Amino acid sequence: MHYSSESATPASASLTRTALAPLVLIVSLFFLWGMANNLNDILIKQFKKAFELSDLQAGLVQSAFYLGYFVFAIPAAMFMRRYSYKAAVVLGLLLYAAGAFLFYPAAQVHTYWLFLLALFVIASGLAFLETTANPLVTVLGPAEGAARRLNLAQAFNPLGSITGILVGQHFILSGVEHTPQELAAMAPAAREAFFATESLAVQTPYLIIGAVVLLWALLIGLTRFPATRAGGDGARAGGFGQLRRNGRFVFAVIAQFFYVGAQVGIWSYLIRYLQDGVPGTPEKTAADFLTLSLVLFMAGRFIGTALLRFLAPARLLGVFALLNLLLCAVAVALPGWIGLYALVASSLFMSVMFPTIFALGLDGLDDDARKLGASLIVMAIIGGAALTAVMGAVSDHAGIHWALAVPAIGFAVILGFALHAARNRVAPLPSTRGA
């Protein structure tokens, strides 16, 4: 994806000498928010067990989380422009840590809505981090190396995602599962003790995460950053007007909404899909397939980047969207092991979708419109809340395998965007670079 370099320093050599430590600290943020995002997939399974939730109710984990992104994306961009990149990053980390620490009282009182509030606070912090870290990486060094630095930083995101799943698998999921009949046969005190124990399992991991994030906020606060500027006011009426009239950009926002919804929905319900299609599968075994999905997602980042040397971004996006549409259809038609492998394989082809949609949507925009446009595309992450809730409702009424029709529709929308972008090419700005 593209972000314009806006360094205020007179010489790139000066930036090079002073930017290494800040760059390492900022690149690590991609790992931290990847971990938070994919721990949610474990939490859905854990809270469903600890609070006896329906699929729709459990899916509120993602709804609360991505609502935080939606609400705070533009305020984060405004804060960054008003103060600085560094101030926005520190505030984002403080919010992230505060949300993680809220897991302690939520578990103590065994209250689901308090967990949802904690997740909203975490996501509000991540909105600051994602809105700020991407452009900041591009200005921490010479302009000619911006794309390489951003690609390196993005590689740490799936590493964080995999770590989040492993933390959840080994330190949150207990492996103790009871059927509804077994729970009904328990004495009330034993049943409540089981629910409380499952709820308390999230306390220690999130306290540790909160402490690490707080330490990172302190390190960044004490580190001297090169003089950089976050740019001028990108929220001018002219910028809004240009975006509103740009059909490709509007379609990109819609496509990103459906992409994030499809990705989050597939990962959120993958464990549930396997345990429903193959009864008796232990939750920790099912979580192994979620880890495999994320490994394929990370591999797809590198494979997709290599393929972009030979294929136009819109064409690659269209091919991958079509493949995932077919894989979701297989998951709907053939629940069980075949459907599971289809869902796992879909992660490989999802890997390039977010940055490619992002880059195609911003092509041809001027600097002010691009800054505002980036914030609006981040707001489209609310698709993760909306489509996951829809999948939960479909699952409750028709079965989990039918819920996979929802991401199939999402990939159909992405295919439509890819075809539109391929037919309506724009001349890229001189510094534009697809990721």
Short mmCIF file of C-alpha atoms in Angstrom, two decimals, residues 58-435:
data_model
loop_
_atom_site.label_atom_id
_atom_site.label_comp_id
_atom_site.label_asym_id
_atom_site.label_seq_id
_atom_site.Cartn_x
_atom_site.Cartn_y
_atom_site.Cartn_z
CA ALA A 58 -20.31 -15.26 21.18
CA GLY A 59 -19.78 -13.33 17.94
CA LEU A 60 -20.31 -10.09 19.88
CA VAL A 61 -16.63 -10.44 20.81
CA GLN A 62 -15.75 -9.35 17.28
CA SER A 63 -18.60 -6.85 17.12
CA ALA A 64 -17.38 -4.99 20.22
CA PHE A 65 -13.78 -5.18 19.05
CA TYR A 66 -14.26 -3.85 15.53
CA LEU A 67 -16.70 -1.20 16.72
CA GLY A 68 -13.70 0.28 18.54
CA TYR A 69 -11.81 0.51 15.24
CA PHE A 70 -14.80 2.14 13.55
CA VAL A 71 -15.36 4.76 16.23
CA PHE A 72 -11.72 5.78 16.70
CA ALA A 73 -10.15 5.59 13.21
CA ILE A 74 -10.81 9.23 12.25
CA PRO A 75 -10.24 10.63 15.79
CA ALA A 76 -6.88 8.83 15.74
CA ALA A 77 -5.94 10.49 12.44
CA MET A 78 -7.02 13.90 13.79
CA PHE A 79 -5.03 13.40 17.00
CA MET A 80 -1.97 12.37 14.98
CA ARG A 81 -2.15 15.52 12.83
CA ARG A 82 -2.82 17.78 15.84
CA TYR A 83 0.04 16.44 17.96
CA SER A 84 2.53 13.94 16.52
CA TYR A 85 3.04 10.37 15.39
CA LYS A 86 4.76 9.54 18.67
CA ALA A 87 1.98 10.97 20.85
CA ALA A 88 -0.64 8.99 18.92
CA VAL A 89 1.34 5.76 19.31
CA VAL A 90 1.78 6.25 23.07
CA LEU A 91 -1.92 7.01 23.53
CA GLY A 92 -2.83 3.93 21.49
CA LEU A 93 -0.60 1.72 23.63
CA LEU A 94 -2.05 3.14 26.85
CA LEU A 95 -5.57 2.36 25.66
CA TYR A 96 -4.47 -1.13 24.58
CA ALA A 97 -2.96 -1.77 28.04
CA ALA A 98 -6.01 -0.36 29.83
CA GLY A 99 -8.30 -2.71 27.91
CA ALA A 100 -6.09 -5.70 28.70
CA PHE A 101 -6.07 -4.84 32.41
CA LEU A 102 -9.90 -4.62 32.37
CA PHE A 103 -9.96 -8.38 31.78
CA TYR A 104 -9.02 -8.85 35.46
CA PRO A 105 -12.15 -7.30 37.02
CA ALA A 106 -14.34 -8.71 34.23
CA ALA A 107 -13.18 -12.23 35.09
CA GLN A 108 -13.50 -11.63 38.84
CA VAL A 109 -17.17 -10.72 38.55
CA HIS A 110 -17.78 -13.17 35.67
CA THR A 111 -19.61 -10.58 33.55
CA TYR A 112 -19.67 -10.91 29.76
CA TRP A 113 -20.46 -7.28 28.94
CA LEU A 114 -17.39 -6.15 30.91
CA PHE A 115 -15.25 -8.35 28.68
CA LEU A 116 -16.88 -6.73 25.65
CA LEU A 117 -16.09 -3.29 27.08
CA ALA A 118 -12.47 -4.34 27.61
CA LEU A 119 -12.23 -5.50 24.00
CA PHE A 120 -13.71 -2.19 22.79
CA VAL A 121 -11.04 -0.28 24.74
CA ILE A 122 -8.27 -2.50 23.32
CA ALA A 123 -9.53 -1.91 19.78
CA SER A 124 -9.73 1.84 20.31
CA GLY A 125 -6.03 1.74 21.10
CA LEU A 126 -5.32 -0.42 18.06
CA ALA A 127 -7.14 2.12 15.87
CA PHE A 128 -4.54 4.69 16.97
CA LEU A 129 -1.69 2.24 16.36
CA GLU A 130 -2.81 1.12 12.89
CA THR A 131 -3.66 4.64 11.72
CA THR A 132 -0.27 5.91 12.89
CA ALA A 133 2.27 3.10 12.55
CA ASN A 134 1.90 2.49 8.79
CA PRO A 135 2.74 6.05 7.69
CA LEU A 136 5.31 6.44 10.49
CA VAL A 137 7.32 3.47 9.20
CA THR A 138 7.60 5.20 5.82
CA VAL A 139 9.14 8.37 7.27
CA LEU A 140 11.61 6.67 9.63
CA GLY A 141 14.36 6.51 7.04
CA PRO A 142 15.17 7.51 3.47
CA ALA A 143 12.18 7.80 1.13
CA GLU A 144 13.63 5.29 -1.34
CA GLY A 145 13.49 2.53 1.31
CA ALA A 146 9.95 3.27 2.51
CA ALA A 147 8.29 0.35 0.69
CA ARG A 148 10.87 -2.15 1.99
CA ARG A 149 10.41 -0.94 5.56
CA LEU A 150 6.63 -1.19 5.30
CA ASN A 151 6.77 -4.69 3.85
CA LEU A 152 9.12 -5.75 6.67
CA ALA A 153 6.77 -4.28 9.26
CA GLN A 154 3.74 -6.01 7.75
CA ALA A 155 5.54 -9.37 7.96
CA PHE A 156 5.45 -9.08 11.76
CA ASN A 157 1.64 -8.87 11.81
CA PRO A 158 0.94 -12.54 11.00
CA LEU A 159 3.73 -13.54 13.40
CA GLY A 160 1.77 -11.76 16.12
CA SER A 161 -1.42 -13.45 14.94
CA ILE A 162 0.16 -16.89 15.22
CA THR A 163 1.54 -16.03 18.67
CA GLY A 164 -1.93 -14.94 19.79
CA ILE A 165 -3.44 -18.27 18.76
CA LEU A 166 -0.66 -20.22 20.49
CA VAL A 167 -1.04 -18.19 23.69
CA GLY A 168 -4.78 -18.79 23.66
CA GLN A 169 -4.43 -22.46 22.80
CA HIS A 170 -1.95 -23.25 25.58
CA PHE A 171 -2.81 -20.74 28.32
CA ILE A 172 -6.55 -20.02 27.92
CA LEU A 173 -8.24 -23.10 26.47
CA SER A 174 -8.40 -25.67 29.26
CA GLY A 175 -9.35 -28.64 27.12
CA VAL A 176 -12.18 -29.37 29.57
CA GLU A 177 -15.46 -29.56 27.69
CA HIS A 178 -18.91 -30.67 28.80
CA THR A 179 -21.98 -31.42 26.74
CA PRO A 180 -25.25 -29.61 27.60
CA GLN A 181 -26.47 -32.87 29.11
CA GLU A 182 -23.40 -33.17 31.34
CA LEU A 183 -23.77 -29.56 32.49
CA ALA A 184 -27.44 -30.12 33.30
CA ALA A 185 -26.54 -33.16 35.41
CA MET A 186 -24.01 -31.22 37.51
CA ALA A 187 -24.82 -29.82 40.90
CA PRO A 188 -25.44 -26.04 40.64
CA ALA A 189 -22.32 -25.24 42.68
CA ALA A 190 -20.11 -27.46 40.51
CA ARG A 191 -21.55 -25.96 37.33
CA GLU A 192 -20.95 -22.39 38.52
CA ALA A 193 -17.42 -23.31 39.61
CA PHE A 194 -16.71 -24.66 36.11
CA PHE A 195 -17.98 -21.47 34.46
CA ALA A 196 -15.97 -19.28 36.86
CA THR A 197 -12.77 -21.28 36.25
CA GLU A 198 -13.14 -20.92 32.48
CA SER A 199 -13.71 -17.17 32.85
CA LEU A 200 -10.67 -16.73 35.12
CA ALA A 201 -8.43 -18.47 32.57
CA VAL A 202 -8.11 -15.23 30.58
CA GLN A 203 -6.83 -13.15 33.50
CA THR A 204 -3.12 -13.99 33.58
CA PRO A 205 -2.48 -13.88 29.80
CA TYR A 206 -4.12 -10.47 29.48
CA LEU A 207 -2.38 -9.08 32.57
CA ILE A 208 0.95 -10.07 31.03
CA ILE A 209 -0.04 -8.59 27.67
CA GLY A 210 -1.09 -5.36 29.39
CA ALA A 211 2.24 -5.15 31.24
CA VAL A 212 4.25 -5.71 28.03
CA VAL A 213 2.22 -3.10 26.16
CA LEU A 214 2.64 -0.62 29.02
CA LEU A 215 6.40 -1.24 28.97
CA TRP A 216 6.42 -0.59 25.22
CA ALA A 217 4.56 2.69 25.74
CA LEU A 218 7.22 3.71 28.27
CA LEU A 219 10.08 2.75 25.93
CA ILE A 220 8.56 4.71 23.05
CA GLY A 221 7.84 7.66 25.31
CA LEU A 222 11.48 7.77 26.44
CA THR A 223 12.95 7.24 22.96
CA ARG A 224 13.98 10.26 20.93
CA PHE A 225 12.30 10.17 17.53
CA PRO A 226 13.55 11.98 14.42
CA ALA A 227 11.69 15.18 13.60
CA THR A 228 8.73 14.09 11.49
CA ARG A 229 5.41 15.66 10.70
CA ALA A 230 2.07 13.95 10.33
CA GLY A 231 1.03 16.32 7.60
CA GLY A 232 -1.64 18.96 7.28
CA ASP A 233 -5.39 18.78 7.60
CA GLY A 234 -6.56 15.92 5.43
CA ALA A 235 -10.20 16.30 6.41
CA ARG A 236 -11.00 19.29 4.23
CA ALA A 237 -14.30 19.48 2.43
CA GLY A 238 -12.45 19.21 -0.87
CA GLY A 239 -10.94 15.92 0.23
CA PHE A 240 -14.35 14.53 1.15
CA GLY A 241 -15.73 15.70 -2.16
CA GLN A 242 -12.97 14.06 -4.16
CA LEU A 243 -13.47 10.77 -2.34
CA ARG A 244 -17.24 10.85 -2.66
CA ARG A 245 -16.99 11.32 -6.42
CA ASN A 246 -14.34 8.63 -6.87
CA GLY A 247 -16.17 5.42 -7.76
CA ARG A 248 -13.10 3.24 -7.31
CA PHE A 249 -12.46 4.56 -3.81
CA VAL A 250 -16.09 4.10 -2.73
CA PHE A 251 -16.05 0.54 -4.09
CA ALA A 252 -12.74 -0.08 -2.26
CA VAL A 253 -14.29 0.91 1.08
CA ILE A 254 -17.20 -1.47 0.41
CA ALA A 255 -14.82 -4.26 -0.64
CA GLN A 256 -12.67 -3.74 2.46
CA PHE A 257 -15.79 -3.94 4.65
CA PHE A 258 -16.66 -7.32 3.15
CA TYR A 259 -13.04 -8.55 3.17
CA VAL A 260 -12.49 -7.89 6.87
CA GLY A 261 -15.88 -9.39 7.64
CA ALA A 262 -15.05 -12.52 5.64
CA GLN A 263 -11.60 -12.93 7.18
CA VAL A 264 -12.71 -12.35 10.75
CA GLY A 265 -15.79 -14.54 10.33
CA ILE A 266 -13.87 -17.51 8.91
CA TRP A 267 -11.22 -17.42 11.61
CA SER A 268 -13.73 -16.74 14.41
CA TYR A 269 -15.87 -19.77 13.62
CA LEU A 270 -13.24 -22.20 12.30
CA ILE A 271 -12.94 -24.06 15.63
CA ARG A 272 -16.73 -24.20 15.94
CA TYR A 273 -17.04 -25.42 12.32
CA LEU A 274 -14.64 -28.32 12.89
CA GLN A 275 -16.17 -29.39 16.20
CA ASP A 276 -19.64 -29.34 14.65
CA GLY A 277 -18.63 -31.16 11.46
CA VAL A 278 -16.39 -33.69 13.23
CA PRO A 279 -18.02 -34.30 16.64
CA GLY A 280 -15.62 -35.21 19.41
CA THR A 281 -12.73 -33.09 18.12
CA PRO A 282 -10.96 -31.56 21.17
CA GLU A 283 -10.88 -27.76 21.21
CA LYS A 284 -7.08 -27.69 21.36
CA THR A 285 -6.85 -29.94 18.29
CA ALA A 286 -9.29 -27.67 16.47
CA ALA A 287 -7.14 -24.67 17.43
CA ASP A 288 -4.19 -26.31 15.63
CA PHE A 289 -6.04 -25.77 12.35
CA LEU A 290 -6.50 -22.10 13.19
CA THR A 291 -2.74 -21.87 13.70
CA LEU A 292 -2.20 -23.58 10.35
CA SER A 293 -4.53 -21.05 8.73
CA LEU A 294 -2.40 -18.19 10.04
CA VAL A 295 0.82 -19.86 8.86
CA LEU A 296 -0.69 -20.09 5.38
CA PHE A 297 -1.80 -16.46 5.66
CA MET A 298 1.77 -15.40 6.45
CA ALA A 299 3.16 -17.52 3.60
CA GLY A 300 0.60 -15.97 1.28
CA ARG A 301 1.95 -12.50 2.07
CA PHE A 302 5.33 -13.47 0.61
CA ILE A 303 3.89 -15.50 -2.28
CA GLY A 304 1.48 -12.73 -3.19
CA THR A 305 4.20 -10.08 -3.10
CA ALA A 306 6.29 -12.21 -5.48
CA LEU A 307 3.32 -12.73 -7.83
CA LEU A 308 2.72 -8.98 -7.99
CA ARG A 309 5.97 -8.73 -9.96
CA PHE A 310 4.21 -10.53 -12.82
CA LEU A 311 0.48 -9.86 -12.33
CA ALA A 312 -1.43 -6.60 -12.04
CA PRO A 313 -2.79 -6.13 -8.48
CA ALA A 314 -6.42 -6.08 -9.63
CA ARG A 315 -5.97 -9.30 -11.60
CA LEU A 316 -4.31 -11.13 -8.68
CA LEU A 317 -7.01 -9.87 -6.32
CA GLY A 318 -9.71 -11.13 -8.68
CA VAL A 319 -8.17 -14.59 -9.03
CA PHE A 320 -7.75 -14.96 -5.25
CA ALA A 321 -11.29 -13.72 -4.58
CA LEU A 322 -12.73 -16.23 -7.06
CA LEU A 323 -10.75 -19.08 -5.47
CA ASN A 324 -11.99 -18.15 -2.00
CA LEU A 325 -15.56 -17.88 -3.23
CA LEU A 326 -15.27 -21.47 -4.46
CA LEU A 327 -13.59 -22.65 -1.24
CA CYS A 328 -16.38 -21.18 0.88
CA ALA A 329 -18.92 -22.90 -1.35
CA VAL A 330 -17.13 -26.19 -0.64
CA ALA A 331 -17.29 -25.46 3.11
CA VAL A 332 -21.05 -24.90 2.85
CA ALA A 333 -21.70 -28.01 0.75
CA LEU A 334 -19.28 -30.44 2.43
CA PRO A 335 -19.10 -29.83 6.20
CA GLY A 336 -16.48 -31.94 7.91
CA TRP A 337 -12.86 -32.53 7.00
CA ILE A 338 -13.19 -31.50 3.34
CA GLY A 339 -14.92 -28.25 4.25
CA LEU A 340 -12.35 -27.61 6.97
CA TYR A 341 -9.41 -27.98 4.58
CA ALA A 342 -11.18 -25.61 2.18
CA LEU A 343 -11.49 -22.99 4.93
CA VAL A 344 -7.87 -23.42 5.99
CA ALA A 345 -6.75 -23.02 2.35
CA SER A 346 -8.75 -19.80 2.04
CA SER A 347 -6.30 -18.06 4.39
CA LEU A 348 -3.55 -18.41 1.78
CA PHE A 349 -5.61 -16.43 -0.71
CA MET A 350 -6.88 -13.86 1.81
CA SER A 351 -3.32 -12.79 2.57
CA VAL A 352 -2.91 -10.07 -0.07
CA MET A 353 -6.47 -8.77 -0.06
CA PHE A 354 -6.33 -6.03 2.59
CA PRO A 355 -3.22 -4.22 1.30
CA THR A 356 -4.21 -4.70 -2.36
CA ILE A 357 -7.71 -3.28 -1.86
CA PHE A 358 -6.12 -0.48 0.18
CA ALA A 359 -3.62 0.41 -2.54
CA LEU A 360 -6.13 0.19 -5.41
CA GLY A 361 -8.58 2.38 -3.52
CA LEU A 362 -6.03 5.14 -2.94
CA ASP A 363 -4.55 5.14 -6.45
CA GLY A 364 -4.75 8.51 -8.17
CA LEU A 365 -5.74 10.52 -5.08
CA ASP A 366 -3.89 13.65 -4.02
CA ASP A 367 -2.11 13.76 -0.66
CA ASP A 368 -4.94 15.29 1.40
CA ALA A 369 -7.54 12.92 -0.05
CA ARG A 370 -5.21 9.96 0.47
CA LYS A 371 -4.76 10.71 4.18
CA LEU A 372 -8.49 11.00 4.71
CA GLY A 373 -9.14 8.02 2.47
CA ALA A 374 -6.77 5.85 4.51
CA SER A 375 -8.77 6.65 7.67
CA LEU A 376 -12.05 5.80 5.96
CA ILE A 377 -10.70 2.47 4.73
CA VAL A 378 -9.57 1.68 8.28
CA MET A 379 -13.14 2.46 9.39
CA ALA A 380 -14.33 -0.24 6.97
CA ILE A 381 -12.87 -2.73 9.45
CA ILE A 382 -16.32 -2.51 11.08
CA GLY A 383 -17.16 -5.28 8.60
CA GLY A 384 -15.50 -7.62 11.08
CA ALA A 385 -18.24 -6.76 13.58
CA ALA A 386 -21.17 -6.80 11.18
CA LEU A 387 -20.52 -9.96 9.19
CA THR A 388 -19.44 -12.00 12.21
CA ALA A 389 -22.75 -11.17 13.88
CA VAL A 390 -24.63 -12.15 10.72
CA MET A 391 -22.71 -15.44 10.59
CA GLY A 392 -23.62 -16.12 14.22
CA ALA A 393 -27.30 -15.51 13.51
CA VAL A 394 -27.23 -17.79 10.45
CA SER A 395 -25.43 -20.48 12.44
CA ASP A 396 -27.98 -20.36 15.26
CA HIS A 397 -30.88 -20.75 12.84
CA ALA A 398 -29.52 -22.97 10.05
CA GLY A 399 -26.21 -24.50 11.17
CA ILE A 400 -22.60 -23.38 11.20
CA HIS A 401 -21.86 -24.67 7.68
CA TRP A 402 -24.54 -22.39 6.19
CA ALA A 403 -22.90 -19.43 7.93
CA LEU A 404 -19.97 -19.80 5.50
CA ALA A 405 -22.27 -18.47 2.77
CA VAL A 406 -21.76 -15.02 4.33
CA PRO A 407 -17.99 -14.80 3.58
CA ALA A 408 -18.73 -16.33 0.16
CA ILE A 409 -20.88 -13.28 -0.56
CA GLY A 410 -18.04 -11.10 0.73
CA PHE A 411 -15.56 -12.65 -1.70
CA ALA A 412 -18.08 -12.14 -4.53
CA VAL A 413 -18.11 -8.41 -3.70
CA ILE A 414 -14.28 -8.35 -3.71
CA LEU A 415 -14.28 -10.10 -7.09
CA GLY A 416 -16.61 -7.37 -8.36
CA PHE A 417 -14.25 -4.68 -7.07
CA ALA A 418 -11.26 -6.38 -8.72
CA LEU A 419 -13.07 -6.48 -12.07
CA HIS A 420 -14.07 -2.82 -11.68
CA ALA A 421 -10.49 -1.80 -10.84
CA ALA A 422 -9.10 -3.78 -13.79
CA ARG A 423 -11.51 -2.11 -16.21
CA ASN A 424 -11.12 1.40 -14.78
CA ARG A 425 -7.41 1.91 -14.39
CA VAL A 426 -5.98 5.17 -13.09
CA ALA A 427 -2.55 6.60 -13.67
CA PRO A 428 -0.63 5.99 -10.40
CA LEU A 429 1.09 8.85 -8.65
CA PRO A 430 4.87 8.80 -9.08
CA SER A 431 5.43 7.53 -5.52
CA THR A 432 2.59 5.00 -5.42
CA ARG A 433 3.61 1.48 -4.59
CA GLY A 434 1.31 -1.49 -4.14
CA ALA A 435 1.90 -3.80 -1.20
#
